[in-house]
Coordinates of C-alpha atoms in Angstrom, one line a residue:
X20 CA 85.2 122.4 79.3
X21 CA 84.1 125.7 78.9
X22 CA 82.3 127.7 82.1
X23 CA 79.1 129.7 81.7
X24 CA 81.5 132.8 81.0
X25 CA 83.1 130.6 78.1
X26 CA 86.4 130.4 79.9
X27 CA 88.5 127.3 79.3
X28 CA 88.5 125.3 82.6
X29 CA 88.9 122.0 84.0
X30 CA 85.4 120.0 84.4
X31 CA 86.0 118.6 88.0
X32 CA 82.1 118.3 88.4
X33 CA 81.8 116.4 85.5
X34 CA 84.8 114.3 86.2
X35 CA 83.1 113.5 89.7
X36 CA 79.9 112.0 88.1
X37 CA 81.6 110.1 85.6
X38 CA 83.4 108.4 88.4
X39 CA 80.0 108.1 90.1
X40 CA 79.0 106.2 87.1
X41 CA 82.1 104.0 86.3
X42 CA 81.7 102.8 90.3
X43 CA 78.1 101.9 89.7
X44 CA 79.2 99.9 86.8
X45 CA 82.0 98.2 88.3
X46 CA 80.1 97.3 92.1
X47 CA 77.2 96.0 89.7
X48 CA 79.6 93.5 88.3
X49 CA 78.2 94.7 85.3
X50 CA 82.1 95.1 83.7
X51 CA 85.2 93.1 84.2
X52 CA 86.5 93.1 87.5
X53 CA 89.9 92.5 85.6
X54 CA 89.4 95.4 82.8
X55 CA 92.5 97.9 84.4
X56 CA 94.8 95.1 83.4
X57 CA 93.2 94.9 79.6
X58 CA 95.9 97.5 78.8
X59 CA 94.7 97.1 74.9
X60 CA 91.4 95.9 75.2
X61 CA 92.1 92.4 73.8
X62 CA 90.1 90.2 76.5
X63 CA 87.2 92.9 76.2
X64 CA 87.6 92.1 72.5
X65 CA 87.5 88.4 72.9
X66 CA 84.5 88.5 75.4
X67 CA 82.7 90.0 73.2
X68 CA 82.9 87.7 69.9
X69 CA 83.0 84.9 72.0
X70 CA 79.0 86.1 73.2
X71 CA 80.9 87.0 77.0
X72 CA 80.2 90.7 76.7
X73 CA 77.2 92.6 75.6
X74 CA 78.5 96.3 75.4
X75 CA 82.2 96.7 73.4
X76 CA 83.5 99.9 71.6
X77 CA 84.9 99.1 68.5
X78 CA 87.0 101.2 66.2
X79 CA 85.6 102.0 63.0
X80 CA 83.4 99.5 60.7
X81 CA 85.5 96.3 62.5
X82 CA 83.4 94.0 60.1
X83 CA 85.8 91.3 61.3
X84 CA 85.3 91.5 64.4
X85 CA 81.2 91.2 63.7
X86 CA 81.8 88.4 61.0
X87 CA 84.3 86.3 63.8
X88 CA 80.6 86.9 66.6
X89 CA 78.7 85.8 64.2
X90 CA 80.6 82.3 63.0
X91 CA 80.1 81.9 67.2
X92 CA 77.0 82.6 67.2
X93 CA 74.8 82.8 64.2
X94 CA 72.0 84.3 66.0
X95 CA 73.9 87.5 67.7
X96 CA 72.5 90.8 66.9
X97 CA 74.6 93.9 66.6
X98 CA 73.8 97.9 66.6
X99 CA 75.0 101.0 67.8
X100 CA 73.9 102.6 71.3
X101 CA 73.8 106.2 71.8
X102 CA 75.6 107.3 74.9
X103 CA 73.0 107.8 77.9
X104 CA 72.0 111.0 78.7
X105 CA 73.6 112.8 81.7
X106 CA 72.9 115.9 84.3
X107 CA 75.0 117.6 82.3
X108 CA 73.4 116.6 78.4
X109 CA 73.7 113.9 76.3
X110 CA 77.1 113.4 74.2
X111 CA 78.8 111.2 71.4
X112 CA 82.1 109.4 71.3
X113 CA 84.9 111.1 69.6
X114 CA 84.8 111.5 65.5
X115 CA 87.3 111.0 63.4
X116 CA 89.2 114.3 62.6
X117 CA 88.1 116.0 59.0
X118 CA 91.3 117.5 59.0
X119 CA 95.0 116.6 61.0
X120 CA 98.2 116.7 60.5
X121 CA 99.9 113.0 59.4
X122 CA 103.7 113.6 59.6
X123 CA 106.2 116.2 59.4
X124 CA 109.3 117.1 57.5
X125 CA 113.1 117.3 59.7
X126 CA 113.9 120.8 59.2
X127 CA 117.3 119.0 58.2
X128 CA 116.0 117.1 55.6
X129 CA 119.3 116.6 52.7
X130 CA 116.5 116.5 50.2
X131 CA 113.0 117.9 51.2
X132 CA 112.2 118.1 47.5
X133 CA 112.2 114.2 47.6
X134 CA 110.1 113.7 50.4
X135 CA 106.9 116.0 48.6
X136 CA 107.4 113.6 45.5
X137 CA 107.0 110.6 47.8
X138 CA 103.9 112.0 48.9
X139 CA 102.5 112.8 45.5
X140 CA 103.5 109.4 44.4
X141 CA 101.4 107.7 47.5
X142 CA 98.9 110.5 46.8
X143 CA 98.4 110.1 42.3
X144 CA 95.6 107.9 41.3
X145 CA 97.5 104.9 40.2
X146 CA 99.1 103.9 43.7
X147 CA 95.4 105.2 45.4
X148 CA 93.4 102.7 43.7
X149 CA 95.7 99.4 44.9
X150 CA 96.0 100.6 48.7
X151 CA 93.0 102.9 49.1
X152 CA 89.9 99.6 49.5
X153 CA 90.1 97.5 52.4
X154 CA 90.9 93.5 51.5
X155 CA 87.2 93.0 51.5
X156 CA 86.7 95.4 48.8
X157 CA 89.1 95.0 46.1
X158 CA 92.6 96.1 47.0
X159 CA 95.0 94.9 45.2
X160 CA 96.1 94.3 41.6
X161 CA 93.2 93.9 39.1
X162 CA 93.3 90.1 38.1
X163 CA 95.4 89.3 40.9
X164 CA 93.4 90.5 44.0
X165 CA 90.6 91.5 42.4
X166 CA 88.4 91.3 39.2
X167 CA 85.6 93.9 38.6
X168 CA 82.3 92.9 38.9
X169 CA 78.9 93.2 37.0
X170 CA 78.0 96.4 39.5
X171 CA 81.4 97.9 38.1
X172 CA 82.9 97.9 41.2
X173 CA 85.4 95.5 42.5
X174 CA 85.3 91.9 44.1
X175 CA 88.2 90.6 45.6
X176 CA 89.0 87.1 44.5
X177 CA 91.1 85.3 47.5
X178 CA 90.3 86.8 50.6
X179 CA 93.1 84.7 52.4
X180 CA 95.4 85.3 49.7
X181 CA 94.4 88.8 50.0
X182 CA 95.2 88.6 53.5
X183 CA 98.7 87.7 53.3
X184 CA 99.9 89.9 50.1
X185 CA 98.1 92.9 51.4
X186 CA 97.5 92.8 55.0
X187 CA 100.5 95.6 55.4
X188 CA 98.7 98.4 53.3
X189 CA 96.7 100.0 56.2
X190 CA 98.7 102.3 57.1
X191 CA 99.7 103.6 54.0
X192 CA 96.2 105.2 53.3
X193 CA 97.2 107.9 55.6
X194 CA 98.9 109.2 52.3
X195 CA 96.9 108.2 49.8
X196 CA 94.1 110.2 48.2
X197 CA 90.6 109.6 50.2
X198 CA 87.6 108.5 47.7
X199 CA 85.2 110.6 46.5
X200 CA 82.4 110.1 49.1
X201 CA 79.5 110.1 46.3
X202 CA 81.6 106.9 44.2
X203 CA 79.5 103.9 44.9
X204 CA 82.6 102.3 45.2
X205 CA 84.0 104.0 47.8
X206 CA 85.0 101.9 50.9
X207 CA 82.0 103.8 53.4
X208 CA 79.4 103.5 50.7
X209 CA 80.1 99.6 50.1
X210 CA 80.2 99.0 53.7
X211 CA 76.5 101.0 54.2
X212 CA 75.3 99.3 50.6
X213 CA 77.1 95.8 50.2
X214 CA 76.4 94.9 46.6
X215 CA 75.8 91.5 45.4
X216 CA 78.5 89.2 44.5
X217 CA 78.4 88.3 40.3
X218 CA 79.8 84.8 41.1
X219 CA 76.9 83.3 43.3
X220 CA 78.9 80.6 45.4
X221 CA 77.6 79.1 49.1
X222 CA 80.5 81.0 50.4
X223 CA 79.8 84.2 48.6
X224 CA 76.0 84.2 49.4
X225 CA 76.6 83.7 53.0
X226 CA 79.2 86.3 53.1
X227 CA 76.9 89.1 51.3
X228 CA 74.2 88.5 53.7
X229 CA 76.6 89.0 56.5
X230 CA 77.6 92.8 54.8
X231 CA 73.8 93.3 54.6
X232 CA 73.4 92.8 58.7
X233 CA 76.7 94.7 59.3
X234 CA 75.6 97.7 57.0
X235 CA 72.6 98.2 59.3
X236 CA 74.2 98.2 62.3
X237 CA 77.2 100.8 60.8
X238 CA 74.0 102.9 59.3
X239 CA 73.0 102.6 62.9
X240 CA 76.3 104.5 64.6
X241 CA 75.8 107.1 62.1
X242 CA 72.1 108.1 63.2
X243 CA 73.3 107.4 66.8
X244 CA 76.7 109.9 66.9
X245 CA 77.0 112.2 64.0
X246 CA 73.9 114.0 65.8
X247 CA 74.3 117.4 66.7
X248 CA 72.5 117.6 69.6
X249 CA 74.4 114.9 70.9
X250 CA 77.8 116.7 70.5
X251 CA 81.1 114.9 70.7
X252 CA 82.3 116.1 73.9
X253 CA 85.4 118.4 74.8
X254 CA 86.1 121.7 73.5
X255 CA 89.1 121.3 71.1
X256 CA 89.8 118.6 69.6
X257 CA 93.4 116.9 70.9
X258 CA 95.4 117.3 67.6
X259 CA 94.8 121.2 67.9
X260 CA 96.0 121.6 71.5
X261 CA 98.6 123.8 71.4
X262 CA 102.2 122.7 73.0
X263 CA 103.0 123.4 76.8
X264 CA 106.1 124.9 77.8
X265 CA 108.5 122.0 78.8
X266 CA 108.1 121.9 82.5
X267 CA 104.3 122.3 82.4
X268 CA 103.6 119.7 79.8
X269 CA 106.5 117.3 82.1
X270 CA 103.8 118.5 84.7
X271 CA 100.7 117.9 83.0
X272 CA 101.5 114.4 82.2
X273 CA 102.5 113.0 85.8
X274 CA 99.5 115.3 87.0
X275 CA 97.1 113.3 84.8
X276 CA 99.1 110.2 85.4
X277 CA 98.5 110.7 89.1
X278 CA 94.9 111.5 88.8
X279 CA 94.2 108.6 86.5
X280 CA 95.4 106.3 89.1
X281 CA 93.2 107.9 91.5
X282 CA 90.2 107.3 90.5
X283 CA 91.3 103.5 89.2
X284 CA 91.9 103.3 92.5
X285 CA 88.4 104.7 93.7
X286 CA 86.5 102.7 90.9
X287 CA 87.2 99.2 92.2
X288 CA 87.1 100.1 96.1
X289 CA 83.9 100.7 96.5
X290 CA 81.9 102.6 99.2
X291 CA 85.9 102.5 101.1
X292 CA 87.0 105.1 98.4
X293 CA 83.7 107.5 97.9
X294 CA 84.5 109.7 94.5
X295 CA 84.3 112.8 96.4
X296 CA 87.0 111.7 98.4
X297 CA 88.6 110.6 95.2
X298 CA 88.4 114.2 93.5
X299 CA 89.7 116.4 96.6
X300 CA 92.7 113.4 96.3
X301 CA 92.9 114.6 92.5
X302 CA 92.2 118.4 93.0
X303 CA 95.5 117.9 95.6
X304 CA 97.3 116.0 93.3
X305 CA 97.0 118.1 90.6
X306 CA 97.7 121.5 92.8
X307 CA 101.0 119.7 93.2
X308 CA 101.6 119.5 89.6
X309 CA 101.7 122.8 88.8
X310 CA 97.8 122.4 87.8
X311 CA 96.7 125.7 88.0
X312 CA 99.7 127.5 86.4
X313 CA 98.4 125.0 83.0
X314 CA 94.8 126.0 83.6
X315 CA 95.7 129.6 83.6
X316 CA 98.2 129.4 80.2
X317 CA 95.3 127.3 78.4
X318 CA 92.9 129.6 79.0
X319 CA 94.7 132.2 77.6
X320 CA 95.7 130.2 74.8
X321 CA 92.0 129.5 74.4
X322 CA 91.0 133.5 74.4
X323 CA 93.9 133.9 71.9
X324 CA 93.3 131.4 69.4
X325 CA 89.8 130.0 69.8
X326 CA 88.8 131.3 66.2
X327 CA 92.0 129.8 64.6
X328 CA 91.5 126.1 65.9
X329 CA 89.4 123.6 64.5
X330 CA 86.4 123.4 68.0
X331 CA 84.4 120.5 67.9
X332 CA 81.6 122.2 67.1
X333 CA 82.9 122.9 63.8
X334 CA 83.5 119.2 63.0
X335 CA 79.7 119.0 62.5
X336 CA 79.8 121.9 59.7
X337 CA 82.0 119.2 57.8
X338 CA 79.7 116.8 58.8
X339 CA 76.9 118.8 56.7
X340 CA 79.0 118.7 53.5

C-alpha cells in the first residue's frame, strides 16, 4: 500500500483488521471450520450448489455452476455483493488484467520465426471464430456444433456433444483474437443479453429463462466492482511486479509462507491467539526474512518505475473505453 507520503510500504494495519475480520467470521461459525484444508475450493464449491453455503466467490460468469444450484433448487436466488466497507474505505475484488503478458519466447528458440506464425494462426479470424465462444454459445464447427440462428448469431446444437468434442478449447483463447465488445455476439454481450432460442423446445425454453436470471445477476457484479470509488485494492497489479534479486525473492516467499501460516494459525484459535499477537509473530517473522531489505528495494523500484507500470488505478481508464 501506499503511505500518506506515497511511499510503497507494507500495510501491516490493514493486515491486522482483516484478520480481525476473518476471526469474527470463523468464531461465528459463520464459515467452514474445515475451509484451510479446501486447498481448491471444491467443497466451498459443492456447498454452495448444493444450497449449504450462502456467500461463494466464483470466477468469471460460472453459469454452470448457477445452472447445477438451480436444478437443486429451483427457487435459489443469485447476485453479486459489494465488498463491505472498512476503516480504511470500501474496495472491489481483483479485475481481470486489460493487458499481460501470456507466454514467452526461449531466447534459444531453433526457429522463432515459427513460433510468431503459430501465434498468427491461433490469432486470424478463421481459427478465432471456432475456439473464441464458450460451448454455450456456439463454438465449434458451423453445422456440426452449431447452426446460426434467426438473431444471426449462433446456437449450439448438442450441448453434451459439445461438451466432449470441445471441452479442451479453453485455454486456447489465450491466443486467439478477443471479440469486438460492441458484436452482439460476443461471449459478454450474450451472457448480459441471452437471446431467444429459434427452435422453441421444453428444454430450450427452460434453458433461455435460466440465461435471463443469470444475466441479472452478472449485470449485477458489474455495477457492484467495476466502481471507481470502490477501487480494486493493491497498488500494482501482480503481473507488473518487477523480479527480486534471487535471495530476496527465495526470501520473500518463505517470509509470506511463514506469515500466511500465522495468521491461519490465529484465525481458528480464537481469543488464545489475539491478532495483535498474531502480527508482532508476523512483523518477527518477516524481520527474519530479510523483510525490510525487500521493502526498501520495492520502494525504490516503485519511485523508479511508477509511471511505466500499469497501477490499478489505471485499469479503470480502460474500464471507460
Amino acid at each position: 500500500m501506499l503511505d500518506d507520503n506515497g511511499k510503497l510500504v507494507f500495510g501491516w494495519e490493514r493486515l491486522q483488521a482483516s484478520l480481525d475480520f476473518k476471526k469474527k467470521l470463523y468464531d461465528a461459525g459463520i464459515v467452514d471450520k474445515d475451509y484451510l484444508t479446501d486447498g481448491k475450493g471444491d467443497k466451498a464449491k459443492q456447498d454452495f450448489v448444493t444450497g449449504k453455503l450462502g456467500m461463494w466467490g466464483a470466477n468469471g460468469a460460472d453459469i454452470a455452476s448457477f445452472k447445477t444450484l438451480k436444478k437443486n433448487n429451483p427457487n435459489a436466488e443469485i447476485a453479486a455483493l459489494a465488498l463491505p466497507s472498512t476503516s480504511f474505505g470500501q474496495f472491489s475484488p481483483l479485475i481481470s488484467q486489460p493487458v499481460q503478458m501470456i507466454s514467452v519466447v526461449n531466447a534459444k528458440a531453433k526457429d522463432p520465426e515459427a513460433v510468431i506464425q503459430f501465434v498468427d494462426f491461433m490469432n486470424s479470424d478463421k481459427v478465432s471464430s471456432v475456439i473464441n465462444l464458450s460451448l454455450e454459445k456456439g463454438a465449434g464447427l458451423e453445422g456440426v456444433h452449431y447452426k446460426v440462428g434467426s438473431s444471426g448469431c449462433r446456437e449450439p446444437i448438442d450441448l453434451e456433444k459439445n461438451k466432449k468434442e470441445l471441452s479442451y478449447l479453453g485455454d486456447f483463447t489465450v491466443y486467439t483474437k478477443n471479440t469486438d465488445p460492441s458484436d452482439k455476439c460476443s461471449n459478454t454481450n450474450l451472457t448480459l443479453h441471452p437471446i431467444e432460442p429459434s427452435i422453441k423446445t421444453e428444454a430450450n425454453v427452460a434453458d433461455y429463462e435460466l440465461n435471463k436470471q443469470f444475466a441479472a445477476a452478472y449485470q449485477s457484479a458489474f455495477d457492484a466492482y467495476l466502481d471507481k470509488s470502490r477501487p480494486m485494492i493493491g497498488v500494482i497489479s501482480g503481473s507488473y511486479l518487477p523480479a527480486l534479486p534471487q535471495d530476496m525473492a527465495l526470501n520473500q516467499t518463505n517470509g509470506y509462507k511463514a506469515i500466511l501460516d500465522i495468521l491461519s494459525k490465529s484465525v481458528i484459535s480464537g481469543s488464545s491467539y489475539p491478532s495483535d499477537k498474531a502480527i508482532k509473530d508476523s512483523q518477527a517473522v518477516w524481520a527474519t526474512s530479510n523483510g525490510a531489505n525487500i521493502e526498501t528495494w520495492m520502494a525504490d523500484w516503485f519511485v523508479k518505475n511508477k509511471d511505466k507500470v500499469l497501477l490499478t488505478k489505471d485499469y479503470y481508464d480502460f474500464i471507460k473505453k
